[in-house]
PDB file of C-alpha atoms in Angstrom:
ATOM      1  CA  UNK A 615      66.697 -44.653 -73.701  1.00 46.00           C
ATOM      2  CA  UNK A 616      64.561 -43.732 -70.222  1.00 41.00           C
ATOM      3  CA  UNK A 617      63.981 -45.697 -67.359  1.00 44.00           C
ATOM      4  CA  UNK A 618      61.255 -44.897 -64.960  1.00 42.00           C
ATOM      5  CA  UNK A 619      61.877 -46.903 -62.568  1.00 42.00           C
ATOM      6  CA  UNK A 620      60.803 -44.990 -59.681  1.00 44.00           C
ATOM      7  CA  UNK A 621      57.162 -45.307 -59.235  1.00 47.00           C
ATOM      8  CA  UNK A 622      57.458 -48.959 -59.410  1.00 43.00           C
ATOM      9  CA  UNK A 623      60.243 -48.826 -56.603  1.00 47.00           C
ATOM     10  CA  UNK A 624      57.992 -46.316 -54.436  1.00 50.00           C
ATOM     11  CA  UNK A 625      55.293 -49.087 -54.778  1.00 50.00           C
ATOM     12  CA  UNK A 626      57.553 -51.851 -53.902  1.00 49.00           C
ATOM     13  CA  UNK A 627      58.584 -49.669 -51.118  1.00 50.00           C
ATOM     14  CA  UNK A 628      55.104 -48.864 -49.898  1.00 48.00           C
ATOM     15  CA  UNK A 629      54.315 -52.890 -50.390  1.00 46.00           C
ATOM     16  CA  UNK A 630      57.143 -53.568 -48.163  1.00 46.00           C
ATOM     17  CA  UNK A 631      55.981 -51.176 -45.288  1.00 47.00           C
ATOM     18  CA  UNK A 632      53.019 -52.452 -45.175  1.00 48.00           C
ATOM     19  CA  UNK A 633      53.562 -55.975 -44.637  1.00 49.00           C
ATOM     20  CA  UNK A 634      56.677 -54.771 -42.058  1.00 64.00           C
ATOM     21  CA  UNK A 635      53.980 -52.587 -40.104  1.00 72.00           C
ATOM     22  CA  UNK A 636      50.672 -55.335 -40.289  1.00 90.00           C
ATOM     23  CA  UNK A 637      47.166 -54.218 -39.611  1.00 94.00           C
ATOM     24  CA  UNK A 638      46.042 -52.478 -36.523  1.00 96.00           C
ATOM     25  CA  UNK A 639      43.434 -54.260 -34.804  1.00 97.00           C
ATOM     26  CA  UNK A 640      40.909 -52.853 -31.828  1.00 97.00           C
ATOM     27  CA  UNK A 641      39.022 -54.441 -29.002  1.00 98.00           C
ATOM     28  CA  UNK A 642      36.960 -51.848 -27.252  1.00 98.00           C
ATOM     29  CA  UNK A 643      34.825 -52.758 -24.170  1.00 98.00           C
ATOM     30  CA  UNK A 644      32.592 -50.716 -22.104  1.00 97.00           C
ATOM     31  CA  UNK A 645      29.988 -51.672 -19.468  1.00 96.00           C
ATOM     32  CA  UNK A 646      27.091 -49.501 -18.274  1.00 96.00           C
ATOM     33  CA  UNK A 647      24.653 -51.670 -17.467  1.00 97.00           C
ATOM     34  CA  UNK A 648      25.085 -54.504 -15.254  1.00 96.00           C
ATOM     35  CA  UNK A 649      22.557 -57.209 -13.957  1.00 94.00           C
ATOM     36  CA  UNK A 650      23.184 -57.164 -10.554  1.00 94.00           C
ATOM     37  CA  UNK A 651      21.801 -54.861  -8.238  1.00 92.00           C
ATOM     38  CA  UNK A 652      25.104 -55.211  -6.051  1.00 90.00           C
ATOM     39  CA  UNK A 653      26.902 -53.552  -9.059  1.00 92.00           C
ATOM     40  CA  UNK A 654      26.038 -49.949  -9.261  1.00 91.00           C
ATOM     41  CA  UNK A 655      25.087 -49.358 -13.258  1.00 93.00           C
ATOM     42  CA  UNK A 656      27.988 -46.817 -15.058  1.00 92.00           C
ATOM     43  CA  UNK A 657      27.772 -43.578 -16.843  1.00 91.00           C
ATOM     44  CA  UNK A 658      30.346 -43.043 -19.103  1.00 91.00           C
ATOM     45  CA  UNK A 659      32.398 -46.621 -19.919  1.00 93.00           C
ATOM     46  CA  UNK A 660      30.141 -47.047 -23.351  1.00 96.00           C
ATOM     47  CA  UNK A 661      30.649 -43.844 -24.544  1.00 94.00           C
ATOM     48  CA  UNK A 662      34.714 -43.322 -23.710  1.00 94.00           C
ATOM     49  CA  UNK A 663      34.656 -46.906 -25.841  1.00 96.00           C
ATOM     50  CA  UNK A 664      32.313 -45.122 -28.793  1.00 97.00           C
ATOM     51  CA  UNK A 665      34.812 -42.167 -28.604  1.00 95.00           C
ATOM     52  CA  UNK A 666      37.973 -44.103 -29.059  1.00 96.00           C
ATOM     53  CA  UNK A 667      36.169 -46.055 -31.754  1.00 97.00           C
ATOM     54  CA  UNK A 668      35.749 -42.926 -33.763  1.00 96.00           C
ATOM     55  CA  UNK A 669      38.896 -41.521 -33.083  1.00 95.00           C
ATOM     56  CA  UNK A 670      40.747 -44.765 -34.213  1.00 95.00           C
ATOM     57  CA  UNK A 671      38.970 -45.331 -37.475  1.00 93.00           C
ATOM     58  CA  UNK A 672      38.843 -41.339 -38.215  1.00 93.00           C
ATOM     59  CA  UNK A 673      42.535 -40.188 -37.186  1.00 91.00           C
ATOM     60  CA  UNK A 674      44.364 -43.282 -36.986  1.00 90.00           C
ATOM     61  CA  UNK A 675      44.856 -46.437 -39.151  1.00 86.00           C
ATOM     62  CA  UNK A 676      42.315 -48.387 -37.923  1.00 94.00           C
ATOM     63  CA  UNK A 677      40.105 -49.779 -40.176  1.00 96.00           C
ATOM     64  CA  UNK A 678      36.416 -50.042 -39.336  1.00 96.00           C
ATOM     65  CA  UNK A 679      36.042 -54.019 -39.683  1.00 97.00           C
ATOM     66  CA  UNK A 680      39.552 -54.177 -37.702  1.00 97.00           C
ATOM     67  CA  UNK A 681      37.254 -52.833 -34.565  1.00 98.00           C
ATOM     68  CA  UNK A 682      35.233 -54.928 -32.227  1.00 98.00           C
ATOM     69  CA  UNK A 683      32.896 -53.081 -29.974  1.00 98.00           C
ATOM     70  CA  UNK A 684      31.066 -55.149 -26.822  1.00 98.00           C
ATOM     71  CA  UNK A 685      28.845 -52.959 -25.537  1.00 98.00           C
ATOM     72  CA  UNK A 686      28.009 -54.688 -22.263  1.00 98.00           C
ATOM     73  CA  UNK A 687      29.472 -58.174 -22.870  1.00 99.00           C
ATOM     74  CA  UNK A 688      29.183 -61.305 -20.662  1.00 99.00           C
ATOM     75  CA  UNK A 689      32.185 -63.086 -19.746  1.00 98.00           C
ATOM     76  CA  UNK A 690      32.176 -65.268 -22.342  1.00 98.00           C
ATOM     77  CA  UNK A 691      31.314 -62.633 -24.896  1.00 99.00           C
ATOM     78  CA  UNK A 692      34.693 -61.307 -23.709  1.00 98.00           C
ATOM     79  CA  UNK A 693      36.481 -64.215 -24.157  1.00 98.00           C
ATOM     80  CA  UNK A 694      34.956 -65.183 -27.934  1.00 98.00           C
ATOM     81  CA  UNK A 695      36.546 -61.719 -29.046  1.00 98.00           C
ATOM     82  CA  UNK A 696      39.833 -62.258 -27.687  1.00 97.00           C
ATOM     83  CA  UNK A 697      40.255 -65.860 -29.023  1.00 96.00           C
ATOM     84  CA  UNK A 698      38.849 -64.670 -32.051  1.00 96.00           C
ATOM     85  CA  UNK A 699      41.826 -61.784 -31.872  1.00 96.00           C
ATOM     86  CA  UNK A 700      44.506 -64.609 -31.115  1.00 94.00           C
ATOM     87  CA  UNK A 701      43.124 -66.415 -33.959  1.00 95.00           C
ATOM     88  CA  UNK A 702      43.152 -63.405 -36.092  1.00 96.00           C
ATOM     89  CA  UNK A 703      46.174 -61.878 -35.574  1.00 95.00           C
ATOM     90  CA  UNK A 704      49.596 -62.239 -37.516  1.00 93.00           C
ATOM     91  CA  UNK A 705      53.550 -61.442 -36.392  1.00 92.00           C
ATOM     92  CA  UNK A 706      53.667 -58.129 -38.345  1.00 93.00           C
ATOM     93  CA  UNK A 707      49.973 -57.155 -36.784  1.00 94.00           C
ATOM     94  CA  UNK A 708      48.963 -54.548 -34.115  1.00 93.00           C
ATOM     95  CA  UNK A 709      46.306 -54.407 -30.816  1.00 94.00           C
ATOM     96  CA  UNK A 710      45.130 -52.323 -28.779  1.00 95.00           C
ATOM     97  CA  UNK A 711      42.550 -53.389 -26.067  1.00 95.00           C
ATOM     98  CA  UNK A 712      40.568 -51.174 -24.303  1.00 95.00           C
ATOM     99  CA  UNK A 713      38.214 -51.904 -21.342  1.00 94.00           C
ATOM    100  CA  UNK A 714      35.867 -49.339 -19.380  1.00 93.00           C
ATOM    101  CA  UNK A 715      33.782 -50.684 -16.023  1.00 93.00           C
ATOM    102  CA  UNK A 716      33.673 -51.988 -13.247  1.00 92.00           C
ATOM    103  CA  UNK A 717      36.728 -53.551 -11.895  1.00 90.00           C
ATOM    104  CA  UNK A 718      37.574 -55.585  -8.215  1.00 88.00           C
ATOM    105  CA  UNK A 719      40.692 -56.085  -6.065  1.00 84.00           C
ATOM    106  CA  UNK A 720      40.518 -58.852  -4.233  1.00 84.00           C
ATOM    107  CA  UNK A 721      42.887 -58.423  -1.089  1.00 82.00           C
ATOM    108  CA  UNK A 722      42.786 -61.663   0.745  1.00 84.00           C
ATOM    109  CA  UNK A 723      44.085 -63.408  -2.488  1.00 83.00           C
ATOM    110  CA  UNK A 724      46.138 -61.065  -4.578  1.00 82.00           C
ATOM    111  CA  UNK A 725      43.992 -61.535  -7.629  1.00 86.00           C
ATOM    112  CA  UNK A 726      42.448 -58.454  -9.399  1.00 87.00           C
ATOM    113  CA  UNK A 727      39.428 -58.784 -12.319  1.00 92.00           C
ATOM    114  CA  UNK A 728      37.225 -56.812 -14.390  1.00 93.00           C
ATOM    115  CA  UNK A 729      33.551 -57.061 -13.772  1.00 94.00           C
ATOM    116  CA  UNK A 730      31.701 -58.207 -16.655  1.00 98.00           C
ATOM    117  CA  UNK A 731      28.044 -57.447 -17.426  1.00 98.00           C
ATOM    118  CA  UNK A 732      27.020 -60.853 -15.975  1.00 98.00           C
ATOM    119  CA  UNK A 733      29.258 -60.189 -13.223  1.00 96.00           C
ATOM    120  CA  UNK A 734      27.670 -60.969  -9.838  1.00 95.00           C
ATOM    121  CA  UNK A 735      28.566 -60.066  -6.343  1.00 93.00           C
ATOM    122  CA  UNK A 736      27.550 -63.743  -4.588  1.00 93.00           C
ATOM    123  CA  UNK A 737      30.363 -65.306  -6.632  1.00 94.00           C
ATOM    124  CA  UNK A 738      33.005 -64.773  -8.818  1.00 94.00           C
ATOM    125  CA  UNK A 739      32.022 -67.586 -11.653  1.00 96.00           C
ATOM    126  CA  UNK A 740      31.870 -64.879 -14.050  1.00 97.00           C
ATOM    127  CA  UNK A 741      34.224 -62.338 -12.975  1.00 96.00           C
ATOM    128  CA  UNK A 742      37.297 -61.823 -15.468  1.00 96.00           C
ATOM    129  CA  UNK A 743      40.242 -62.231 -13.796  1.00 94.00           C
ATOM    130  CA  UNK A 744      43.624 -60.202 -14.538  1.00 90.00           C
ATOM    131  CA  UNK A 745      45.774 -63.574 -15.015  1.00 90.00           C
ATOM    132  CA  UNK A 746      43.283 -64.644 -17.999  1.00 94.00           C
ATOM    133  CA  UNK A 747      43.818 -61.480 -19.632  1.00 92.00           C
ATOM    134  CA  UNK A 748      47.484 -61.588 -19.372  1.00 90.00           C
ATOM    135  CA  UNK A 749      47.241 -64.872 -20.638  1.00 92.00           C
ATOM    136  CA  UNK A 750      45.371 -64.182 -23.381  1.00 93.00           C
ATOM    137  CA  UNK A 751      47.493 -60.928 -24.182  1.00 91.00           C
ATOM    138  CA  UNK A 752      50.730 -63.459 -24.306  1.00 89.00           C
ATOM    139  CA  UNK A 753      49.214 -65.650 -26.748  1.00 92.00           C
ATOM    140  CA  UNK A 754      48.145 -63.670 -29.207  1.00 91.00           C
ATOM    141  CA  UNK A 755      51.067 -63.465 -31.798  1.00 88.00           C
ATOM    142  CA  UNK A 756      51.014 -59.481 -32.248  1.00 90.00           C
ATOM    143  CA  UNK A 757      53.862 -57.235 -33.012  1.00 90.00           C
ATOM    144  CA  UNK A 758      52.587 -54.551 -29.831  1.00 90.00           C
ATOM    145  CA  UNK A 759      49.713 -55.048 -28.169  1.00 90.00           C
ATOM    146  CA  UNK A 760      48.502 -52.251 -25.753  1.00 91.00           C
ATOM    147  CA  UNK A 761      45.956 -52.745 -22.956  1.00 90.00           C
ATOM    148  CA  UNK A 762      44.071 -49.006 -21.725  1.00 91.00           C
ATOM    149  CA  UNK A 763      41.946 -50.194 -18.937  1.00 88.00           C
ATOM    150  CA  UNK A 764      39.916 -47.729 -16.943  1.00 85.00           C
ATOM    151  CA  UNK A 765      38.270 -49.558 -14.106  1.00 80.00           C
ATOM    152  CA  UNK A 766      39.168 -49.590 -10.174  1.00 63.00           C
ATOM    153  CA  UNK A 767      42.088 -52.047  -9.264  1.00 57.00           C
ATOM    154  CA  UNK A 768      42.757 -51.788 -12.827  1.00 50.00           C
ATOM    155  CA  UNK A 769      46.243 -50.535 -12.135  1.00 49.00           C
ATOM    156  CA  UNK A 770      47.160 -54.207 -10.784  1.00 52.00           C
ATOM    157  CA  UNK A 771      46.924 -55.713 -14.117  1.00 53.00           C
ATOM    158  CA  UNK A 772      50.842 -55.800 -14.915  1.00 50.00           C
ATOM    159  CA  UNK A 773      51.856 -55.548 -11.693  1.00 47.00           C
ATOM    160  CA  UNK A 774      53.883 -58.606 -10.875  1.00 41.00           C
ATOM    161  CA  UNK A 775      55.397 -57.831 -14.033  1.00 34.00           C
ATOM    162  CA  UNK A 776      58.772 -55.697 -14.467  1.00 32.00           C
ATOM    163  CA  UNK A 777      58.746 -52.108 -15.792  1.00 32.00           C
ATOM    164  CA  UNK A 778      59.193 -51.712 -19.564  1.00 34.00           C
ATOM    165  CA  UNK A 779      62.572 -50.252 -20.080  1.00 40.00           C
ATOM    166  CA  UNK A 780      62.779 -48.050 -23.553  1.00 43.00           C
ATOM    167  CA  UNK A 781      66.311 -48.667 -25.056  1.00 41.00           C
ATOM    168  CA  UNK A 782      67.864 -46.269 -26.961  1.00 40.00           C
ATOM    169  CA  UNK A 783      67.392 -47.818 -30.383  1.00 41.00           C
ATOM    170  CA  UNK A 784      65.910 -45.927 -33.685  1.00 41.00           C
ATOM    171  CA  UNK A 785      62.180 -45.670 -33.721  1.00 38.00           C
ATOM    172  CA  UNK A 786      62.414 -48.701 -36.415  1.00 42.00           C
ATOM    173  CA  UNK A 787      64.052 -50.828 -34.539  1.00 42.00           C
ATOM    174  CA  UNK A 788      62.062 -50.218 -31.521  1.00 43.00           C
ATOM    175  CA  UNK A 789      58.995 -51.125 -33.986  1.00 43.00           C
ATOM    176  CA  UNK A 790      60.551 -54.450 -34.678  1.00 51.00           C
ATOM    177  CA  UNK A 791      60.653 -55.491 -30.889  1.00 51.00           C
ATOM    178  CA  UNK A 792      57.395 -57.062 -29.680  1.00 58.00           C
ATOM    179  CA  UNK A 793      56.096 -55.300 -27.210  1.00 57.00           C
ATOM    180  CA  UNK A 794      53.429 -55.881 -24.119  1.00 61.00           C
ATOM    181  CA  UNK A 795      52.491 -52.656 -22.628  1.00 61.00           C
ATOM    182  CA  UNK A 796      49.307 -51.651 -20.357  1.00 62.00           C
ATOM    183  CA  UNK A 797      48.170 -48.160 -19.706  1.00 61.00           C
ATOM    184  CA  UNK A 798      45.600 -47.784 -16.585  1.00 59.00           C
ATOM    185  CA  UNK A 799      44.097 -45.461 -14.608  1.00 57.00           C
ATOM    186  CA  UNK A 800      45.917 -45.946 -11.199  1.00 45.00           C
ATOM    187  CA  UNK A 801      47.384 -48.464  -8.842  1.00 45.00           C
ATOM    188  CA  UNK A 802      44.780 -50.030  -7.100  1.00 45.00           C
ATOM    189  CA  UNK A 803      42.589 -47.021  -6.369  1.00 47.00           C
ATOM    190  CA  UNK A 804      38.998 -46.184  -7.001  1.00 46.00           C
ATOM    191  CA  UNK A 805      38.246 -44.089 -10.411  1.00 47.00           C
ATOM    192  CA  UNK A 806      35.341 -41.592 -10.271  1.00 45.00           C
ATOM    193  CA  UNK A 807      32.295 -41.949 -13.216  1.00 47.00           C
ATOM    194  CA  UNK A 808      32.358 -38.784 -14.414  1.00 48.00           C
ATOM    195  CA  UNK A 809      32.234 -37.004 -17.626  1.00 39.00           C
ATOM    196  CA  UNK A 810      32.563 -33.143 -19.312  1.00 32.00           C
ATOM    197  CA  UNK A 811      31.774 -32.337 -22.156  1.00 36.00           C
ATOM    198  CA  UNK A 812      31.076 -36.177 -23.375  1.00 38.00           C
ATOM    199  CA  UNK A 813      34.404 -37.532 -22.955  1.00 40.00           C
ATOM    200  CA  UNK A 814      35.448 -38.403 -19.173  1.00 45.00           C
ATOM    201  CA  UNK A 815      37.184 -36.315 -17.807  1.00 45.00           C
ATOM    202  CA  UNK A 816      38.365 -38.706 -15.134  1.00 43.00           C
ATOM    203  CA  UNK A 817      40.149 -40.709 -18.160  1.00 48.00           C
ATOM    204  CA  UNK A 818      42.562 -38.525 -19.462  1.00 49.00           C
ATOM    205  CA  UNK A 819      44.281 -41.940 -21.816  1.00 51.00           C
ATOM    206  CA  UNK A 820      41.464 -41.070 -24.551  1.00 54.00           C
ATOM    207  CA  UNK A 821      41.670 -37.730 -24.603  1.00 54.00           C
ATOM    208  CA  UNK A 822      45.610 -37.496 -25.081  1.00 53.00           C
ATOM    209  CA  UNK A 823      44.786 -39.774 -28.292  1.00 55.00           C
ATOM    210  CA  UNK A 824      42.502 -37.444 -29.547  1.00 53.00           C
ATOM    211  CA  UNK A 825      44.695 -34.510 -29.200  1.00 56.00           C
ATOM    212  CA  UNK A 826      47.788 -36.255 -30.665  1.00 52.00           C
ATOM    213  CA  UNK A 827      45.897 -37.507 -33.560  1.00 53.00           C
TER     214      UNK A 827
END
């Protein structure tokens, strides 16, 4: 007498990874255009976020209806998606956020925000600050989230928190510790709004996706 046994174990197997590694989730802003003529309008933010939204769904394991674009949002627009996320969003599941615009360091009280499309320079009622994102990013009950924000100040975003230290643990057991991790373009210093070749060349985060992928 035969067993086969093994395709139903590989399938088991597979069954089990999948459910260990969760779904992989995107939020991908950029802002171009913004209403107030205090805010100089942007070149390149919506199409870095088109460009990672291509890249994730084509050579990673994103799934298309796993992706949320805002292409200009308000404030509040921002904040629907990300309760939505935190709503969303299981143990065993995945984020990365991604943000592209204008961005604000506010010296006098050590608070730093990103600039929404609604954003306006006589107050800041609709300014997004750093602490509400952090808040928001603690909430949400993901195995790793990942912030890439490109934006000026944007570097101040985790900075009262400590540095990340890597232990030296198998890659699977460093997959089973949550994780909170933000990749920016500097420490509180102005970005330039350039591009080459459609992809901006001041934000080299995207392209080191695309060329790992």
């Amino acid at each position: 007498m035969v067993h086969c046994t093994s395709g139903i174990s590989s399938t088991a197997d597979q069954a089990v990874i999948a459910v260990q590694t969760g779904k992989y989730y995107a939020l991908l802003i950029g802002i171009n255009d913004y209403a107030d003529e205090g805010l100089s309008d942007l070149d390149n933010p919506v199409n870095d976020m088109e460009n990672l939204y291509w890249m994730l769904h084509t050579k990673y394991t994103f799934d298309k209806e796993n992706i949320t674009l805002l292409k200009n949002p308000t404030r509040n627009e921002i904040i629907v998606a990300l309760d939505r996320l935190g709503g969303t969003l299981s143990k065993n599941d995945n984020l990365l956020i991604f943000y592209a615009g204008h961005g604000y360091w506010d010296e006098k009280g050590n608070v730093g925000y990103w600039m929404p499309a609604d954003a306006t320079m006589q107050n800041t009622v609709n300014w997004f600050r750093n602490s509400t994102l952090r808040d928001f990013i603690g909430s949400i009950q993901s195995r790793h989230t990942f912030l890439i924000a490109d934006a000026c100040f944007s570097g101040a975003i985790f900075k009262t928190r400590a540095a990340f230290p890597e232990p030296s643990k198998g890659i699977q057991k460093l997959y089973e510790l949550p994780s909170r991790k933000a990749m920016t373009s500097g420490i509180l210093q102005e970005v330039p709004d350039e591009s080459i070749n459609g992809v901006s060349d001041h934000y080299p985060h995207v392209n080191k996706l695309n060329n790992r992928a």
